[in-house]
C-alpha positions as a printed NumPy array, in Angstrom:
array([[ 59.42 ,  11.343, -38.792],
       [ 58.359,  14.531, -40.549],
       [ 57.651,  14.162, -44.292],
       [ 60.145,  16.081, -46.4  ],
       [ 58.607,  18.974, -48.209],
       [ 58.779,  19.081, -51.984],
       [ 61.118,  21.799, -53.256],
       [ 59.765,  24.006, -56.016],
       [ 62.538,  25.691, -57.92 ],
       [ 62.356,  29.441, -58.408],
       [ 64.51 ,  31.785, -60.597],
       [ 64.091,  34.446, -57.942],
       [ 66.565,  34.428, -55.016],
       [ 64.733,  36.593, -52.51 ],
       [ 62.857,  34.268, -50.042],
       [ 60.434,  36.973, -48.952],
       [ 59.529,  37.983, -52.493],
       [ 59.025,  34.309, -53.438],
       [ 56.671,  33.804, -50.451],
       [ 54.7  ,  36.964, -51.296],
       [ 54.34 ,  36.171, -54.981],
       [ 53.452,  32.521, -54.353],
       [ 50.691,  33.705, -51.947],
       [ 49.265,  35.787, -54.758],
       [ 49.485,  32.807, -57.111],
       [ 47.759,  30.543, -54.582],
       [ 44.838,  32.968, -54.083],
       [ 44.37 ,  33.454, -57.777],
       [ 44.658,  29.738, -58.524],
       [ 42.224,  28.597, -55.813],
       [ 39.393,  30.685, -57.249],
       [ 40.117,  29.445, -60.78 ],
       [ 40.426,  25.772, -59.713],
       [ 37.199,  25.929, -57.771],
       [ 35.126,  27.534, -60.492],
       [ 36.748,  25.956, -63.564],
       [ 38.487,  22.86 , -62.272],
       [ 42.225,  22.161, -62.276],
       [ 42.383,  20.562, -65.762],
       [ 40.433,  23.345, -67.497],
       [ 42.489,  26.169, -65.917],
       [ 45.509,  27.281, -67.868],
       [ 48.789,  28.682, -66.434],
       [ 48.124,  31.768, -68.565],
       [ 44.813,  32.365, -66.683],
       [ 46.619,  31.878, -63.363],
       [ 49.184,  34.445, -64.371],
       [ 46.547,  36.932, -65.463],
       [ 44.52 ,  36.488, -62.257],
       [ 47.729,  36.833, -60.179],
       [ 48.593,  40.125, -61.963],
       [ 51.662,  38.696, -63.657],
       [ 52.814,  37.996, -67.176],
       [ 53.147,  34.323, -68.054],
       [ 56.909,  34.797, -67.999],
       [ 56.904,  36.236, -64.471],
       [ 54.706,  33.317, -63.259],
       [ 57.277,  30.875, -64.467],
       [ 59.958,  32.609, -62.418],
       [ 58.154,  31.265, -59.288],
       [ 56.823,  27.919, -60.348],
       [ 57.598,  25.339, -63.102],
       [ 54.155,  23.866, -63.755],
       [ 50.44 ,  24.07 , -62.997],
       [ 50.919,  20.975, -60.795],
       [ 53.397,  23.135, -58.66 ],
       [ 50.603,  25.554, -58.119],
       [ 48.145,  22.834, -56.989],
       [ 50.797,  21.527, -54.683],
       [ 51.258,  24.961, -53.175],
       [ 47.525,  25.304, -52.684],
       [ 47.286,  21.937, -50.907],
       [ 50.327,  22.766, -48.663],
       [ 48.934,  26.158, -47.733],
       [ 45.651,  24.618, -46.569],
       [ 47.368,  21.997, -44.522],
       [ 49.66 ,  24.617, -42.989],
       [ 46.644,  26.553, -41.784],
       [ 45.009,  23.464, -40.392],
       [ 48.074,  22.342, -38.531],
       [ 48.908,  25.776, -37.202],
       [ 45.452,  26.187, -35.709],
       [ 45.462,  22.674, -34.136],
       [ 49.001,  23.189, -32.721],
       [ 47.663,  26.374, -31.068],
       [ 44.88 ,  24.311, -29.521],
       [ 47.146,  21.755, -27.908],
       [ 49.054,  24.464, -26.043],
       [ 45.902,  24.908, -24.024],
       [ 46.647,  24.219, -20.364],
       [ 44.311,  21.642, -18.949],
       [ 43.358,  17.978, -19.004],
       [ 43.367,  16.193, -22.324],
       [ 39.595,  16.096, -22.493],
       [ 39.483,  19.859, -22.49 ],
       [ 42.243,  20.156, -25.021],
       [ 40.29 ,  17.765, -27.284],
       [ 37.189,  19.988, -27.112],
       [ 39.293,  22.984, -28.006],
       [ 41.021,  21.257, -30.887],
       [ 37.847,  19.795, -32.281],
       [ 36.196,  23.241, -32.276],
       [ 39.217,  24.672, -34.007],
       [ 39.199,  21.86 , -36.631],
       [ 35.563,  22.394, -37.513],
       [ 35.806,  26.118, -37.59 ],
       [ 38.812,  26.042, -39.926],
       [ 37.023,  23.514, -42.146],
       [ 34.115,  25.936, -42.364],
       [ 36.381,  28.832, -43.272],
       [ 38.32 ,  27.01 , -46.008],
       [ 35.64 ,  24.579, -47.169],
       [ 36.014,  25.227, -50.851],
       [ 39.744,  24.702, -50.513],
       [ 39.353,  21.411, -48.635],
       [ 36.959,  20.219, -51.343],
       [ 39.604,  21.134, -53.879],
       [ 42.261,  19.023, -52.148],
       [ 39.984,  15.932, -52.278],
       [ 38.905,  16.499, -55.804],
       [ 42.276,  17.345, -57.382],
       [ 45.056,  15.656, -55.312],
       [ 44.967,  12.839, -57.795],
       [ 46.328,  15.246, -60.41 ],
       [ 49.574,  15.754, -58.516],
       [ 52.763,  13.862, -59.472],
       [ 53.407,  10.789, -57.216],
       [ 56.026,  12.547, -54.969],
       [ 53.878,  15.552, -54.391],
       [ 50.826,  13.494, -53.734],
       [ 52.675,  11.368, -51.219],
       [ 53.706,  14.513, -49.404],
       [ 50.172,  15.927, -49.342],
       [ 48.744,  12.618, -47.953],
       [ 51.486,  12.486, -45.301],
       [ 50.478,  15.996, -44.215],
       [ 46.952,  14.766, -43.748],
       [ 48.314,  11.963, -41.6  ],
       [ 50.401,  14.414, -39.588],
       [ 47.305,  16.524, -38.82 ],
       [ 45.399,  13.409, -37.761],
       [ 48.419,  12.523, -35.506],
       [ 47.776,  15.716, -33.503],
       [ 44.537,  14.25 , -32.354],
       [ 46.341,  11.012, -31.48 ],
       [ 48.639,  13.063, -29.337],
       [ 45.706,  14.754, -27.537],
       [ 43.931,  11.457, -26.935],
       [ 47.074,  10.034, -25.422],
       [ 47.498,  13.035, -23.206],
       [ 43.938,  12.515, -21.882],
       [ 44.634,   8.823, -21.332],
       [ 47.746,   9.688, -19.264],
       [ 45.998,  12.277, -17.13 ],
       [ 42.903,  10.141, -16.692],
       [ 40.442,  12.444, -18.345],
       [ 39.937,  10.222, -21.47 ],
       [ 38.855,   6.544, -21.297],
       [ 39.972,   4.428, -24.274],
       [ 42.524,   1.858, -25.251],
       [ 45.728,   2.523, -27.149],
       [ 44.68 ,   0.17 , -29.987],
       [ 41.666,   2.495, -30.716],
       [ 43.575,   5.802, -30.598],
       [ 44.365,   5.924, -34.378],
       [ 40.754,   4.98 , -35.318],
       [ 39.328,   7.631, -33.003],
       [ 41.718,  10.258, -34.377],
       [ 40.578,   9.464, -37.904],
       [ 36.948,   9.62 , -36.757],
       [ 37.531,  13.066, -35.361],
       [ 38.986,  14.247, -38.681],
       [ 35.891,  12.924, -40.434],
       [ 33.724,  15.033, -38.085],
       [ 35.442,  18.092, -39.423],
       [ 35.305,  16.941, -43.018],
       [ 31.637,  16.047, -42.665],
       [ 30.795,  19.775, -42.261],
       [ 32.654,  20.382, -45.542],
       [ 31.036,  17.588, -47.562],
       [ 27.553,  17.623, -46.013],
       [ 27.07 ,  21.295, -45.16 ],
       [ 24.659,  21.722, -47.931],
       [ 22.161,  19.676, -45.994],
       [ 23.415,  20.024, -42.393],
       [ 23.258,  23.785, -42.479],
       [ 19.511,  23.579, -43.051],
       [ 19.155,  22.111, -39.482],
       [ 22.239,  23.303, -37.536],
       [ 24.211,  26.42 , -37.18 ],
       [ 28.03 ,  25.941, -37.127],
       [ 28.067,  26.306, -33.344],
       [ 25.157,  23.843, -32.876],
       [ 26.961,  21.386, -35.08 ],
       [ 30.189,  21.707, -33.086],
       [ 28.39 ,  21.328, -29.793],
       [ 26.402,  18.281, -30.873],
       [ 29.367,  16.506, -32.43 ],
       [ 31.451,  17.257, -29.338],
       [ 28.797,  15.847, -27.014],
       [ 28.502,  12.66 , -29.124],
       [ 32.313,  12.256, -29.283],
       [ 32.827,  12.74 , -25.535],
       [ 29.976,  10.559, -24.474],
       [ 31.954,   7.346, -24.834],
       [ 35.369,   8.491, -23.892],
       [ 35.197,  11.088, -21.191],
       [ 35.677,  10.132, -17.561],
       [ 32.939,  11.386, -15.311],
       [ 34.18 ,  13.53 , -12.506]])
């Protein structure tokens, strides 16, 4: 069952304008949250960085927590979209898994500061919003469960159903590792080398030899 998205009220009625302005707010807020931290950033600073007055900002959001929620949701949308694209790949599950893992790590590399922000600041969200953000994380992990099961069905992946959830979470950690440990891993591996090595290690135990 898909987690219900939190509704953030807006005084503006035009959906396209709301989307456009909130994208501006997200971009401005991300930079501020990363460099100053969520708690030290003020809504007035977010408004200024967005190019709005404080009054205009409050036409699109109700609180600073709303902005953090929008930032988290934006990052998860990008991750899920990229992974959904990967699973449309025509081929056996094992090849789909390789494509999806590559997509995951590349996206993590591209939005690494934002991913760090999610893990550092999610605790600042109200309970309902935090629950939604965590459920989105589970939904993204479930994409890998789907891919693993596809491979099990077509015979290209060798594992047991009871291990699928654990393996899917392990795959997510491979992507997150590049975010959290890139400061040292990048001294020894390029992004492509990291992807290739982690793919080899992952497939060693689950791929079915042809």
